[in-house]
Amino acid sequence: MSARTKASLRMLTAAAAMQWCVADILEAKASEMETLRDWMLDTVRHSRIKDCNIFVTSSCEFHAQLIDLIHGITKMEAGLAKHVELMLVEEEVLPDNTFGDPGMLGLGGGGDL
């Protein structure tokens, strides 16, 4: 296996490990939001809050936190995808053996100079 292939494999392995970490983050955030939802339903009831605007504002703040998290993760994923795309395009343009067959020097001819 060439050094370029090994480096590509390490990059893909790192990207996969990051995906698992992102999945863990999203799972933890979903659990946190479920707990928050339960707390909102049990504690902060509409009937206990006199001003409807305060109730809606507090609900929107919780949703804004989740949207910010998803937005940040989306940016990170787009960056990772761009790097992997560049790596794959580079692999297609520059294969492991840039000079073609041994002795051919990539000239496409019979090796005569």
CSV table of N, CA and C in Angstrom, one decimal:
chain,number,residue,atom,x,y,z
A,1,MET,N,0.9,-1.2,0.0
A,1,MET,CA,0.0,0.0,0.0
A,1,MET,C,0.9,1.2,0.0
A,2,SER,N,0.6,2.2,-0.9
A,2,SER,CA,1.4,3.4,-1.0
A,2,SER,C,1.2,4.3,0.2
A,3,ALA,N,2.1,5.3,0.3
A,3,ALA,CA,2.0,6.2,1.4
A,3,ALA,C,0.7,7.1,1.2
A,4,ARG,N,0.4,7.4,-0.1
A,4,ARG,CA,-0.8,8.2,-0.4
A,4,ARG,C,-2.1,7.5,0.0
A,5,THR,N,-2.1,6.2,-0.3
A,5,THR,CA,-3.3,5.4,0.1
A,5,THR,C,-3.4,5.3,1.6
A,6,LYS,N,-2.3,5.1,2.3
A,6,LYS,CA,-2.3,5.0,3.7
A,6,LYS,C,-2.8,6.3,4.4
A,7,ALA,N,-2.3,7.4,3.8
A,7,ALA,CA,-2.8,8.7,4.3
A,7,ALA,C,-4.3,8.9,4.1
A,8,SER,N,-4.7,8.5,2.9
A,8,SER,CA,-6.2,8.6,2.6
A,8,SER,C,-7.0,7.8,3.5
A,9,LEU,N,-6.5,6.6,3.8
A,9,LEU,CA,-7.2,5.7,4.7
A,9,LEU,C,-7.3,6.2,6.1
A,10,ARG,N,-6.1,6.8,6.6
A,10,ARG,CA,-6.1,7.5,7.9
A,10,ARG,C,-7.1,8.6,8.0
A,11,MET,N,-7.2,9.4,6.9
A,11,MET,CA,-8.1,10.6,6.9
A,11,MET,C,-9.6,10.1,6.9
A,12,LEU,N,-9.9,9.0,6.2
A,12,LEU,CA,-11.2,8.5,6.2
A,12,LEU,C,-11.6,7.9,7.5
A,13,THR,N,-10.6,7.2,8.2
A,13,THR,CA,-10.8,6.6,9.5
A,13,THR,C,-11.1,7.8,10.5
A,14,ALA,N,-10.3,8.8,10.4
A,14,ALA,CA,-10.5,10.0,11.3
A,14,ALA,C,-11.9,10.6,11.1
A,15,ALA,N,-12.3,10.7,9.8
A,15,ALA,CA,-13.6,11.3,9.5
A,15,ALA,C,-14.7,10.4,10.1
A,16,ALA,N,-14.6,9.1,10.0
A,16,ALA,CA,-15.6,8.2,10.5
A,16,ALA,C,-15.6,8.3,12.1
A,17,ALA,N,-14.5,8.4,12.7
A,17,ALA,CA,-14.5,8.6,14.2
A,17,ALA,C,-15.2,9.9,14.5
A,18,MET,N,-15.0,10.9,13.8
A,18,MET,CA,-15.7,12.2,14.0
A,18,MET,C,-17.2,12.0,13.9
A,19,GLN,N,-17.6,11.2,12.9
A,19,GLN,CA,-19.0,11.0,12.7
A,19,GLN,C,-19.6,10.3,14.0
A,20,TRP,N,-18.9,9.4,14.5
A,20,TRP,CA,-19.4,8.8,15.8
A,20,TRP,C,-19.5,9.8,16.9
A,21,CYS,N,-18.5,10.7,17.0
A,21,CYS,CA,-18.6,11.7,18.0
A,21,CYS,C,-19.8,12.7,17.8
A,22,VAL,N,-20.0,13.0,16.6
A,22,VAL,CA,-21.2,13.9,16.2
A,22,VAL,C,-22.5,13.2,16.6
A,23,ALA,N,-22.5,11.9,16.3
A,23,ALA,CA,-23.7,11.1,16.7
A,23,ALA,C,-23.9,11.1,18.2
A,24,ASP,N,-22.8,11.0,18.9
A,24,ASP,CA,-22.9,11.0,20.4
A,24,ASP,C,-23.4,12.4,20.9
A,25,ILE,N,-22.9,13.4,20.3
A,25,ILE,CA,-23.3,14.8,20.6
A,25,ILE,C,-24.8,15.0,20.4
A,26,LEU,N,-25.3,14.5,19.2
A,26,LEU,CA,-26.7,14.7,18.9
A,26,LEU,C,-27.6,13.8,19.8
A,27,GLU,N,-27.1,12.6,20.1
A,27,GLU,CA,-27.9,11.8,21.0
A,27,GLU,C,-28.0,12.4,22.4
A,28,ALA,N,-26.9,13.0,22.9
A,28,ALA,CA,-26.9,13.7,24.2
A,28,ALA,C,-27.8,14.9,24.2
A,29,LYS,N,-27.7,15.6,23.1
A,29,LYS,CA,-28.6,16.8,23.0
A,29,LYS,C,-30.1,16.5,22.9
A,30,ALA,N,-30.4,15.4,22.2
A,30,ALA,CA,-31.8,14.9,22.1
A,30,ALA,C,-32.3,14.5,23.5
A,31,SER,N,-31.4,13.8,24.2
A,31,SER,CA,-31.8,13.4,25.6
A,31,SER,C,-32.0,14.7,26.5
A,32,GLU,N,-31.2,15.6,26.3
A,32,GLU,CA,-31.3,16.9,27.1
A,32,GLU,C,-32.6,17.6,26.7
A,33,MET,N,-32.9,17.6,25.5
A,33,MET,CA,-34.1,18.3,25.0
A,33,MET,C,-35.4,17.6,25.5
A,34,GLU,N,-35.3,16.2,25.5
A,34,GLU,CA,-36.5,15.5,26.0
A,34,GLU,C,-36.7,15.8,27.5
A,35,THR,N,-35.6,15.9,28.3
A,35,THR,CA,-35.7,16.2,29.7
A,35,THR,C,-36.3,17.6,29.9
A,36,LEU,N,-35.8,18.5,29.0
A,36,LEU,CA,-36.3,19.9,29.1
A,36,LEU,C,-37.8,20.0,28.7
A,37,ARG,N,-38.2,19.2,27.7
A,37,ARG,CA,-39.6,19.1,27.3
A,37,ARG,C,-40.4,18.6,28.5
A,38,ASP,N,-40.0,17.6,29.1
A,38,ASP,CA,-40.7,17.0,30.2
A,38,ASP,C,-40.8,18.1,31.4
A,39,TRP,N,-39.7,18.8,31.6
A,39,TRP,CA,-39.8,19.8,32.7
A,39,TRP,C,-40.7,20.9,32.3
A,40,MET,N,-40.7,21.3,31.0
A,40,MET,CA,-41.6,22.4,30.6
A,40,MET,C,-43.1,21.9,30.7
A,41,LEU,N,-43.4,20.7,30.4
A,41,LEU,CA,-44.7,20.2,30.4
A,41,LEU,C,-45.2,20.0,31.9
A,42,ASP,N,-44.3,19.6,32.8
A,42,ASP,CA,-44.7,19.4,34.2
A,42,ASP,C,-44.6,20.6,35.0
A,43,THR,N,-43.7,21.5,34.8
A,43,THR,CA,-43.4,22.6,35.7
A,43,THR,C,-43.9,23.9,35.1
A,44,VAL,N,-43.6,24.2,33.9
A,44,VAL,CA,-43.9,25.5,33.3
A,44,VAL,C,-45.1,25.4,32.5
A,45,ARG,N,-46.2,25.3,33.1
A,45,ARG,CA,-47.5,25.2,32.4
A,45,ARG,C,-48.0,26.5,32.0
A,46,HIS,N,-48.8,26.5,30.9
A,46,HIS,CA,-49.3,27.8,30.4
A,46,HIS,C,-50.2,28.4,31.4
A,47,SER,N,-50.9,27.6,32.2
A,47,SER,CA,-51.8,28.2,33.2
A,47,SER,C,-51.1,28.9,34.4
A,48,ARG,N,-49.8,28.5,34.6
A,48,ARG,CA,-49.0,29.1,35.7
A,48,ARG,C,-48.4,30.4,35.3
A,49,ILE,N,-48.2,30.6,34.0
A,49,ILE,CA,-47.6,31.8,33.5
A,49,ILE,C,-48.7,32.8,33.0
A,50,LYS,N,-48.7,33.9,33.6
A,50,LYS,CA,-49.7,34.9,33.3
A,50,LYS,C,-49.6,35.5,31.9
A,51,ASP,N,-48.3,35.8,31.6
A,51,ASP,CA,-48.1,36.4,30.3
A,51,ASP,C,-47.7,35.4,29.3
A,52,CYS,N,-48.5,35.3,28.2
A,52,CYS,CA,-48.2,34.3,27.2
A,52,CYS,C,-46.9,34.5,26.4
A,53,ASN,N,-46.5,35.8,26.3
A,53,ASN,CA,-45.3,36.1,25.6
A,53,ASN,C,-44.1,35.5,26.3
A,54,ILE,N,-44.1,35.5,27.6
A,54,ILE,CA,-42.9,34.9,28.4
A,54,ILE,C,-42.9,33.4,28.1
A,55,PHE,N,-44.0,32.8,28.1
A,55,PHE,CA,-44.0,31.3,27.8
A,55,PHE,C,-43.5,31.0,26.4
A,56,VAL,N,-43.9,31.8,25.4
A,56,VAL,CA,-43.5,31.6,24.0
A,56,VAL,C,-42.0,31.9,23.9
A,57,THR,N,-41.6,33.0,24.5
A,57,THR,CA,-40.2,33.4,24.5
A,57,THR,C,-39.2,32.3,25.1
A,58,SER,N,-39.6,31.8,26.2
A,58,SER,CA,-38.8,30.7,26.8
A,58,SER,C,-38.7,29.5,26.0
A,59,SER,N,-39.8,29.1,25.4
A,59,SER,CA,-39.9,28.0,24.5
A,59,SER,C,-39.0,28.2,23.3
A,60,CYS,N,-39.0,29.4,22.7
A,60,CYS,CA,-38.2,29.7,21.5
A,60,CYS,C,-36.7,29.7,21.9
A,61,GLU,N,-36.4,30.1,23.1
A,61,GLU,CA,-35.0,30.1,23.5
A,61,GLU,C,-34.4,28.7,23.5
A,62,PHE,N,-35.2,27.7,24.0
A,62,PHE,CA,-34.8,26.3,24.0
A,62,PHE,C,-34.6,25.8,22.6
A,63,HIS,N,-35.5,26.1,21.7
A,63,HIS,CA,-35.4,25.7,20.3
A,63,HIS,C,-34.3,26.4,19.6
A,64,ALA,N,-34.0,27.6,19.9
A,64,ALA,CA,-32.8,28.3,19.3
A,64,ALA,C,-31.5,27.6,19.6
A,65,GLN,N,-31.4,27.1,20.9
A,65,GLN,CA,-30.2,26.4,21.2
A,65,GLN,C,-30.0,25.2,20.4
A,66,LEU,N,-31.0,24.4,20.2
A,66,LEU,CA,-31.0,23.2,19.4
A,66,LEU,C,-30.7,23.6,17.9
A,67,ILE,N,-31.3,24.6,17.4
A,67,ILE,CA,-31.0,25.0,16.0
A,67,ILE,C,-29.6,25.5,15.8
A,68,ASP,N,-29.0,26.2,16.8
A,68,ASP,CA,-27.6,26.6,16.8
A,68,ASP,C,-26.7,25.4,16.7
A,69,LEU,N,-27.0,24.4,17.5
A,69,LEU,CA,-26.2,23.2,17.5
A,69,LEU,C,-26.3,22.5,16.2
A,70,ILE,N,-27.4,22.3,15.6
A,70,ILE,CA,-27.6,21.7,14.3
A,70,ILE,C,-26.9,22.5,13.3
A,71,HIS,N,-27.0,23.8,13.3
A,71,HIS,CA,-26.3,24.6,12.3
A,71,HIS,C,-24.8,24.5,12.4
A,72,GLY,N,-24.3,24.4,13.6
A,72,GLY,CA,-22.8,24.2,13.8
A,72,GLY,C,-22.3,22.9,13.2
A,73,ILE,N,-23.1,21.9,13.6
A,73,ILE,CA,-22.8,20.5,13.1
A,73,ILE,C,-22.9,20.4,11.6
A,74,THR,N,-23.9,21.1,11.0
A,74,THR,CA,-24.0,21.1,9.6
A,74,THR,C,-22.8,21.8,8.9
A,75,LYS,N,-22.3,22.9,9.4
A,75,LYS,CA,-21.1,23.5,8.9
A,75,LYS,C,-19.9,22.6,9.0
A,76,MET,N,-19.8,21.9,10.1
A,76,MET,CA,-18.7,21.0,10.3
A,76,MET,C,-18.7,19.9,9.3
A,77,GLU,N,-19.9,19.3,9.1
A,77,GLU,CA,-20.1,18.2,8.1
A,77,GLU,C,-19.8,18.7,6.7
A,78,ALA,N,-20.2,19.9,6.4
A,78,ALA,CA,-20.0,20.4,5.0
A,78,ALA,C,-18.5,20.6,4.8
A,79,GLY,N,-17.8,21.0,5.8
A,79,GLY,CA,-16.3,21.1,5.7
A,79,GLY,C,-15.6,19.8,5.6
A,80,LEU,N,-16.1,18.8,6.3
A,80,LEU,CA,-15.5,17.4,6.2
A,80,LEU,C,-15.8,16.9,4.8
A,81,ALA,N,-17.0,17.1,4.3
A,81,ALA,CA,-17.4,16.6,3.0
A,81,ALA,C,-16.5,17.2,1.9
A,82,LYS,N,-16.3,18.5,2.1
A,82,LYS,CA,-15.4,19.2,1.1
A,82,LYS,C,-14.0,18.6,1.1
A,83,HIS,N,-13.5,18.4,2.3
A,83,HIS,CA,-12.1,17.8,2.4
A,83,HIS,C,-12.0,16.4,1.8
A,84,VAL,N,-13.0,15.6,2.0
A,84,VAL,CA,-13.0,14.3,1.5
A,84,VAL,C,-13.2,14.3,0.0
A,85,GLU,N,-14.0,15.3,-0.5
A,85,GLU,CA,-14.2,15.4,-2.0
A,85,GLU,C,-12.9,15.9,-2.6
A,86,LEU,N,-12.2,16.8,-2.0
A,86,LEU,CA,-10.9,17.2,-2.6
A,86,LEU,C,-9.9,16.1,-2.6
A,87,MET,N,-9.9,15.3,-1.5
A,87,MET,CA,-9.0,14.2,-1.5
A,87,MET,C,-9.3,13.2,-2.6
A,88,LEU,N,-10.6,12.9,-2.8
A,88,LEU,CA,-11.0,11.9,-3.8
A,88,LEU,C,-10.7,12.4,-5.2
A,89,VAL,N,-10.9,13.7,-5.5
A,89,VAL,CA,-10.6,14.3,-6.8
A,89,VAL,C,-9.1,14.3,-7.0
A,90,GLU,N,-8.4,14.6,-6.0
A,90,GLU,CA,-6.9,14.5,-6.0
A,90,GLU,C,-6.4,13.1,-6.4
A,91,GLU,N,-7.1,12.1,-5.8
A,91,GLU,CA,-6.7,10.7,-6.0
A,91,GLU,C,-6.9,10.4,-7.5
A,92,GLU,N,-8.0,10.9,-8.1
A,92,GLU,CA,-8.3,10.6,-9.5
A,92,GLU,C,-7.4,11.3,-10.4
A,93,VAL,N,-7.0,12.5,-10.1
A,93,VAL,CA,-6.1,13.3,-10.9
A,93,VAL,C,-4.6,12.8,-10.8
A,94,LEU,N,-4.2,12.5,-9.5
A,94,LEU,CA,-2.9,12.0,-9.3
A,94,LEU,C,-2.9,10.6,-8.7
A,95,PRO,N,-2.9,9.6,-9.5
A,95,PRO,CA,-2.9,8.2,-9.0
A,95,PRO,C,-1.6,7.9,-8.3
A,96,ASP,N,-1.6,6.8,-7.7
A,96,ASP,CA,-0.4,6.4,-6.9
A,96,ASP,C,0.9,6.5,-7.7
A,97,ASN,N,0.8,6.0,-9.0
A,97,ASN,CA,2.0,5.9,-9.8
A,97,ASN,C,1.8,7.0,-10.9
A,98,THR,N,2.4,8.2,-10.6
A,98,THR,CA,2.2,9.4,-11.5
A,98,THR,C,2.8,9.2,-12.9
A,99,PHE,N,3.9,8.4,-12.9
A,99,PHE,CA,4.6,8.2,-14.2
A,99,PHE,C,4.1,7.1,-15.0
A,100,GLY,N,3.0,6.5,-14.7
A,100,GLY,CA,2.5,5.4,-15.5
A,100,GLY,C,3.3,4.1,-15.2
A,101,ASP,N,3.5,3.3,-16.3
A,101,ASP,CA,4.2,2.0,-16.1
A,101,ASP,C,5.7,2.3,-15.9
A,102,PRO,N,6.4,1.4,-15.2
A,102,PRO,CA,7.8,1.7,-15.1
A,102,PRO,C,8.5,1.8,-16.4
A,103,GLY,N,9.4,2.8,-16.5
A,103,GLY,CA,10.1,3.0,-17.7
A,103,GLY,C,9.4,3.9,-18.7
A,104,MET,N,8.1,4.1,-18.5
A,104,MET,CA,7.4,4.9,-19.5
A,104,MET,C,7.4,6.4,-19.2
A,105,LEU,N,7.7,6.8,-18.0
A,105,LEU,CA,7.8,8.2,-17.6
A,105,LEU,C,6.5,9.0,-17.9
A,106,GLY,N,5.4,8.3,-18.0
A,106,GLY,CA,4.1,9.0,-18.2
A,106,GLY,C,4.0,9.7,-19.5
A,107,LEU,N,4.8,9.4,-20.5
A,107,LEU,CA,4.7,10.0,-21.8
A,107,LEU,C,3.7,9.4,-22.7
A,108,GLY,N,3.3,8.2,-22.4
A,108,GLY,CA,2.2,7.6,-23.2
A,108,GLY,C,2.8,6.9,-24.5
A,109,GLY,N,4.1,7.1,-24.6
A,109,GLY,CA,4.8,6.5,-25.8
A,109,GLY,C,5.5,5.2,-25.4
A,110,GLY,N,6.4,4.8,-26.3
A,110,GLY,CA,7.1,3.6,-26.0
A,110,GLY,C,8.3,3.7,-25.2
A,111,GLY,N,8.5,4.9,-24.6
A,111,GLY,CA,9.6,5.1,-23.6
A,111,GLY,C,10.9,5.7,-24.3
A,112,ASP,N,10.8,5.9,-25.6
A,112,ASP,CA,11.9,6.5,-26.3
A,112,ASP,C,11.9,8.0,-26.1
A,113,LEU,N,13.1,8.6,-25.7
A,113,LEU,CA,13.2,10.0,-25.4
A,113,LEU,C,14.0,10.7,-26.5
